[in-house]
CSV table of C-alpha atoms in Angstrom, one decimal:
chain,number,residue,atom,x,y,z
Q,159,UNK,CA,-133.3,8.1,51.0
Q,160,UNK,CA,-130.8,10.2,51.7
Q,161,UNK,CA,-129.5,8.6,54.3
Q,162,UNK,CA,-128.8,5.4,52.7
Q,163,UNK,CA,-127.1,6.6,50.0
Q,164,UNK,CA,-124.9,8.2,52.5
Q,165,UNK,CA,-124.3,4.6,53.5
Q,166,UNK,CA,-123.6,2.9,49.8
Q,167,UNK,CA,-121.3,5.7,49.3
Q,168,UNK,CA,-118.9,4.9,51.6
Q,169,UNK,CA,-119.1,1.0,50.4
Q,170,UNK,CA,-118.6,1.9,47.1
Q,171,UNK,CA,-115.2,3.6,48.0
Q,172,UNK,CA,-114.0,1.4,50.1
Q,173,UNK,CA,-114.6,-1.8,47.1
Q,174,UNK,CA,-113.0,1.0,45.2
Q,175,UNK,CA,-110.3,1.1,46.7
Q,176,UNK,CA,-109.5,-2.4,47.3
Q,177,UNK,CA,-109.7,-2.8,43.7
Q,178,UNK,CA,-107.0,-0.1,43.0
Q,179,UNK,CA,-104.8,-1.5,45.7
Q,180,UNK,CA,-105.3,-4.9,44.8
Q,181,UNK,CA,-103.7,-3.7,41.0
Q,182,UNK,CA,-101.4,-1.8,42.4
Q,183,UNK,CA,-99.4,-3.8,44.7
Q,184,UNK,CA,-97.7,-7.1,42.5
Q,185,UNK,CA,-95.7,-9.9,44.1
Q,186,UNK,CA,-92.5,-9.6,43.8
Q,187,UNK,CA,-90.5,-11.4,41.0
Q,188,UNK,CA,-88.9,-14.6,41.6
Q,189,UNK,CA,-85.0,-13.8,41.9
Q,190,UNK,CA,-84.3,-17.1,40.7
Q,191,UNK,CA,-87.0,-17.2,37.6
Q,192,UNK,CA,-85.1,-13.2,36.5
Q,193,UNK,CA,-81.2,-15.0,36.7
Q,194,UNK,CA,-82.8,-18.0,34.6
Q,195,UNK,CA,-84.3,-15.7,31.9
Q,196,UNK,CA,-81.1,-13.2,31.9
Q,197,UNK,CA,-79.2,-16.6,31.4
Q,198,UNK,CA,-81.5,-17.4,28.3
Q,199,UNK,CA,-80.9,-14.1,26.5
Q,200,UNK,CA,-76.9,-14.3,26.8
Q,201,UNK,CA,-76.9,-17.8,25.5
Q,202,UNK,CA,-79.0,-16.7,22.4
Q,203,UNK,CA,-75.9,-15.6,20.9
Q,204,UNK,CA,-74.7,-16.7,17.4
Q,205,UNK,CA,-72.6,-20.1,17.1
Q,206,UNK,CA,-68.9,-20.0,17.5
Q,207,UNK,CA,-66.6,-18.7,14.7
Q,208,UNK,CA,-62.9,-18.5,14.8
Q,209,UNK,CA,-61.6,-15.3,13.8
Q,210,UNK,CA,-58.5,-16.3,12.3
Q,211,UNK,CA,-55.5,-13.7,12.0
Q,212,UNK,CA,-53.9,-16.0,9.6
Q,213,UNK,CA,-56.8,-16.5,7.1
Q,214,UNK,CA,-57.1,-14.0,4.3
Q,215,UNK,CA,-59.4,-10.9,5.6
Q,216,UNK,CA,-62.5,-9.4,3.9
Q,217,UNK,CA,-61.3,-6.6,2.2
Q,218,UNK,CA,-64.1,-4.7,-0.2
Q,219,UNK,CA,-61.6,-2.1,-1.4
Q,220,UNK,CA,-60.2,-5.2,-3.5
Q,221,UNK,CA,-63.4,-5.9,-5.4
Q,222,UNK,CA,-64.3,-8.3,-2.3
Q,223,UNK,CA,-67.8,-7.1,-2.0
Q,224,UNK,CA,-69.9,-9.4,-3.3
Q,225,UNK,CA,-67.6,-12.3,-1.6
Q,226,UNK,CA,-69.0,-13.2,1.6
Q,227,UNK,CA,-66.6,-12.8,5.4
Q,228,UNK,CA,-64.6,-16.0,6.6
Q,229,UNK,CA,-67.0,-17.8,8.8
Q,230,UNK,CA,-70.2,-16.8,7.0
Q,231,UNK,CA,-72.2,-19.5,4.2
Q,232,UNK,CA,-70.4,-19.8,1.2
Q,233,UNK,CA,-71.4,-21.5,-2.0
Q,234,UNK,CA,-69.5,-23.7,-3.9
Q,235,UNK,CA,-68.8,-21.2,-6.9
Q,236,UNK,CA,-67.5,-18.5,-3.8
Q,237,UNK,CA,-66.0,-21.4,-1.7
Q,238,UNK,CA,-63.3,-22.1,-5.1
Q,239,UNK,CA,-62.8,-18.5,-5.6
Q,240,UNK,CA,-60.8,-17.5,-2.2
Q,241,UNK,CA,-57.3,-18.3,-1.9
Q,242,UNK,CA,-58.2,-19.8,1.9
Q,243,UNK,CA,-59.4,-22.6,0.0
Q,244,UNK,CA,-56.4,-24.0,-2.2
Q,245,UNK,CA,-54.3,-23.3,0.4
Q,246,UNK,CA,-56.1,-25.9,2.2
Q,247,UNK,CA,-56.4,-28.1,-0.6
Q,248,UNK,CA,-52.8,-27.9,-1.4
Q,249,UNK,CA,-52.0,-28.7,2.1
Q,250,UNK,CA,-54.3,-31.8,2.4
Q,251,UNK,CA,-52.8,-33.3,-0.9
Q,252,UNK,CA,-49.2,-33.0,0.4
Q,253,UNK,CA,-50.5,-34.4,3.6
Q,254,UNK,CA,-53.2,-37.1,2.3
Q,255,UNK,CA,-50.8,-38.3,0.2
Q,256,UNK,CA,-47.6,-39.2,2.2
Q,257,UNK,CA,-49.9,-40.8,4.6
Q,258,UNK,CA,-51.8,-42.9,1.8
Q,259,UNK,CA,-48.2,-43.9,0.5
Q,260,UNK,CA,-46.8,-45.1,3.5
Q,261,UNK,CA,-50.0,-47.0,4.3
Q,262,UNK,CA,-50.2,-48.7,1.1
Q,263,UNK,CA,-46.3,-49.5,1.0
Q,264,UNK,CA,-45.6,-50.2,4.9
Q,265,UNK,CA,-45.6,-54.2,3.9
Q,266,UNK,CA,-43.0,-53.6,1.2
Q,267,UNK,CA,-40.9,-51.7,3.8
Q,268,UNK,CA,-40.9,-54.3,6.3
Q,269,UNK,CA,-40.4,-56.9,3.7
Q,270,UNK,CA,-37.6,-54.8,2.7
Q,271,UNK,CA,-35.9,-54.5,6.1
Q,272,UNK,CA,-36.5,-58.7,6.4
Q,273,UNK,CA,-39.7,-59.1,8.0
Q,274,UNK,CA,-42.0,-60.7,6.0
Q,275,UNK,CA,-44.7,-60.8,8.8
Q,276,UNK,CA,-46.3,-57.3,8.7
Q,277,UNK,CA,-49.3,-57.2,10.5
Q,278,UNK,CA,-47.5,-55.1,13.3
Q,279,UNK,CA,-47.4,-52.5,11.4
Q,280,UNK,CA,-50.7,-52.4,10.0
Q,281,UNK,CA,-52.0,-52.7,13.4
Q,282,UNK,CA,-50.0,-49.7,14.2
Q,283,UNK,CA,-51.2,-47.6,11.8
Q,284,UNK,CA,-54.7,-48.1,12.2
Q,285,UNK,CA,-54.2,-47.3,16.3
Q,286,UNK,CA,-52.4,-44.3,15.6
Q,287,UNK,CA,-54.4,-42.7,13.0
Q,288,UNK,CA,-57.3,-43.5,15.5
Q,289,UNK,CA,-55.5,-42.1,18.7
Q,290,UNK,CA,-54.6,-39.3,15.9
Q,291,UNK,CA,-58.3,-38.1,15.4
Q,292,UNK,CA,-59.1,-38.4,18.9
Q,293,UNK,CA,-55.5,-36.1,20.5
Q,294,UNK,CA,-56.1,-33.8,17.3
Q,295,UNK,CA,-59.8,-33.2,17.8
Q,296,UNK,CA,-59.3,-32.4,21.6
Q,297,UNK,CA,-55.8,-30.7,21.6
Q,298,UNK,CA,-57.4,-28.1,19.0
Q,299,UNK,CA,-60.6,-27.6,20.4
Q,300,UNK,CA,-59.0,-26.9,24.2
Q,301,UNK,CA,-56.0,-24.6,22.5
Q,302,UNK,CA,-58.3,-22.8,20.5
Q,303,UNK,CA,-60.6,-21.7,23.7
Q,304,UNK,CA,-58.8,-22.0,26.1
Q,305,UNK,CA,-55.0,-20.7,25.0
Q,306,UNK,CA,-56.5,-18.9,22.2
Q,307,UNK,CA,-53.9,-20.7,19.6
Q,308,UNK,CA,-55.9,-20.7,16.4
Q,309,UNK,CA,-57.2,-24.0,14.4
Q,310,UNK,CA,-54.8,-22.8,11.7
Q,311,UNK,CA,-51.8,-23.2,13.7
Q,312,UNK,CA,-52.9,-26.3,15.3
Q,313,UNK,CA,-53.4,-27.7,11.7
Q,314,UNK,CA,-50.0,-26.3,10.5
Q,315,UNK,CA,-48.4,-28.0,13.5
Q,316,UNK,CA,-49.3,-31.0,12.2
Q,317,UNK,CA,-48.6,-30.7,8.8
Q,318,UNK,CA,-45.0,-29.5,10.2
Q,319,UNK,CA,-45.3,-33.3,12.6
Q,320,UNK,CA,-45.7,-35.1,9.5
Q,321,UNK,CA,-43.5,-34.0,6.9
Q,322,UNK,CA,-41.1,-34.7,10.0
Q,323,UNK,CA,-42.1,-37.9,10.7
Q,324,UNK,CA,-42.4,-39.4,6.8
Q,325,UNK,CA,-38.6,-38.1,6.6
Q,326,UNK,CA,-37.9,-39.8,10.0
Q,327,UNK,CA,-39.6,-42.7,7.8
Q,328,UNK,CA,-38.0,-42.6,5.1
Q,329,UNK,CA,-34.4,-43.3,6.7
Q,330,UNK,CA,-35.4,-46.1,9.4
Q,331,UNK,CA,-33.2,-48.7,8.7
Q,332,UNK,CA,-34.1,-51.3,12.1
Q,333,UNK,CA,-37.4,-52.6,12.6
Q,334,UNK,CA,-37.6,-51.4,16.3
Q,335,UNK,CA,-37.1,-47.6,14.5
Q,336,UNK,CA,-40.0,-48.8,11.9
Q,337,UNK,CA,-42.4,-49.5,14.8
Q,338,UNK,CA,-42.0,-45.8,16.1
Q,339,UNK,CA,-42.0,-43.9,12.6
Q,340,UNK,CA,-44.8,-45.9,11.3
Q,341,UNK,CA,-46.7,-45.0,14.7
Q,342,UNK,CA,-45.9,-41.4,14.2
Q,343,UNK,CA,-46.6,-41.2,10.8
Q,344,UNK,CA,-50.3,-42.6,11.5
Q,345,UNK,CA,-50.7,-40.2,14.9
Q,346,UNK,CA,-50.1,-37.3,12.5
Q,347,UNK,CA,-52.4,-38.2,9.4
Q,348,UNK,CA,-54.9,-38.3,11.6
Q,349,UNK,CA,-54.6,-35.5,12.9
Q,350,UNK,CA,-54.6,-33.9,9.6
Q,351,UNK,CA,-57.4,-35.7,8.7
Q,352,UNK,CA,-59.6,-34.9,11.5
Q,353,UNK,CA,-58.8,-31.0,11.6
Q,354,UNK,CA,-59.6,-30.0,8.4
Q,355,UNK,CA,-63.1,-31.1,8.7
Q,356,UNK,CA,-64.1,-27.9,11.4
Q,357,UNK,CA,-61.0,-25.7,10.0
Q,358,UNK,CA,-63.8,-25.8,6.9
Q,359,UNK,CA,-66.5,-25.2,8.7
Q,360,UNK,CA,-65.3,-22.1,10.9
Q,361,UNK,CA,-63.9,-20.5,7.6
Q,362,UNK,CA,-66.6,-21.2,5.0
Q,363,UNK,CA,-69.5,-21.6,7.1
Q,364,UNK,CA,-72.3,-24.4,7.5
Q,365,UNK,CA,-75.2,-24.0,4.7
Q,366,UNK,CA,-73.1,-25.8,1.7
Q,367,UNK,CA,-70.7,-28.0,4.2
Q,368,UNK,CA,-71.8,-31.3,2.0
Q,369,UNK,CA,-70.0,-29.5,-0.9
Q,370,UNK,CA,-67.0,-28.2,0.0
Q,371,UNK,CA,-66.2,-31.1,2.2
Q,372,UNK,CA,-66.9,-33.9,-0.9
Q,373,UNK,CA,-64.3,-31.1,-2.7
Q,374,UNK,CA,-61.9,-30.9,0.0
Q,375,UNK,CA,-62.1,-34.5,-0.2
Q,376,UNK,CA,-61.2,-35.1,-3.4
Q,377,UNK,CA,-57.5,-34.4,-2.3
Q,378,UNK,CA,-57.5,-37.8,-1.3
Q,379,UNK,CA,-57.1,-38.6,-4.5
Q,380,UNK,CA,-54.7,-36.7,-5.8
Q,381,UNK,CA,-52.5,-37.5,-3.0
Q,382,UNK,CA,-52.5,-40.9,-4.0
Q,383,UNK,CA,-51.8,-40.3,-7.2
Q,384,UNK,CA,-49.0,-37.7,-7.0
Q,385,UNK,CA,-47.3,-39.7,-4.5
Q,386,UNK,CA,-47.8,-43.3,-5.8
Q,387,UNK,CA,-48.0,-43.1,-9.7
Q,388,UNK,CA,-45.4,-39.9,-10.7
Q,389,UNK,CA,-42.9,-41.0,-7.9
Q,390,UNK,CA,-42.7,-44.2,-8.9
Q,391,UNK,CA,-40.0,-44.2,-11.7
């Protein structure tokens, strides 16, 4: 007897100790699989907001405390409260409305310079304020990453293009010079038109988008009306 458990003994440690080493020793991780997870983690990041120098700052030593940071949700009621806002909106009537009014009047121009045939023009228009949203929508997006030049800027610069280009309009006196201000004019409303839309976004966030966009568009209108009903005489 005592014998053989002198024998199972030694069994016993040896299945032992397989067991142990068998726990102990792991394959080793895939170097590939660990670069794909540590790839996961950095792209869980939160989306992209442009901190804007130019916009007006959070500042809770002026009451600001229950107003929420540029580029976090705001509601409609907080949205109409920041001065960011009707900045905007002052800027889109100026620059809705000079584009609705030479839209809307580019027959009577051409008419006026003695060509009754204005489909040119019309065709013109729509093209550039096609080309417009496309150049706008790209130009910003690859100067605000890559240069670092801010939305706001970008959206200034246009504003700036315009204002140039309906005075540019307003003194063409050739039809060969009506083709090109009429081309500008519609390049630039576009542009405009296309870069509020994520200017809104990055400054007053996503949640209540629906709301402040149908608001922002509302500038439409009184565009058209401040520049087609109180400057007519």
């Amino acid at each position: 007897d005592e014998a053989q458990e002198e024998e199972e003994e030694p069994s016993t440690s040896l299945s032992s100790r397989r067991t142990l080493s068998s726990k102990s020793v792991q394959p080793p991780e895939d170097p590939l699989e660990e670069k794909h997870r540590h790839k996961l983690k950095e792209e869980e990041v939160t989306p992209f907001v442009a901190h804007d120098p130019l916009m007006t700052p959070h500042n809770p030593a002026l009451g600001d405390d229950d107003q929420p940071a540029l580029g976090d949700d705001h509601t409609l009621a907080q949205t109409v409260q920041t001065a960011d806002f009707w900045i905007l909106g002052v800027s889109l009537v100026l620059a809705f409305g000079g584009g609705l009014c030479m839209n809307n009047n580019v027959a009577q121009i051409s008419r006026a310079l003695g060509k009754e045939d204005a489909s040119i023009y019309l065709t013109l228009a729509s093209v550039g304020q096609s080309l417009g949203r496309i150049c706008g929508g790209f130009s910003s997006d690859y100067a605000l990453r890559q240069l670092g030049v801010s939305r706001v800027l970008s959206h200034i610069t246009a504003l700036l293009l315009l204002a140039m280009s309906l005075i540019w309009l307003a003194y063409t006196d050739d039809l060969i010079e009506l083709q090109g201000s009429v081309m500008a004019v519609s390049v630039f409303f576009g542009m405009c038109n296309m870069l509020y839309v994520p200017l809104s976004l990055e400054v007053f966030g996503t949640k209540h988008f629906a709301s402040t966009y149908n608001l922002l568009r509302c500038s439409y209108m009184f565009g058209s009306f401040l520049f087609g009903d109180l400057s007519v005489p």
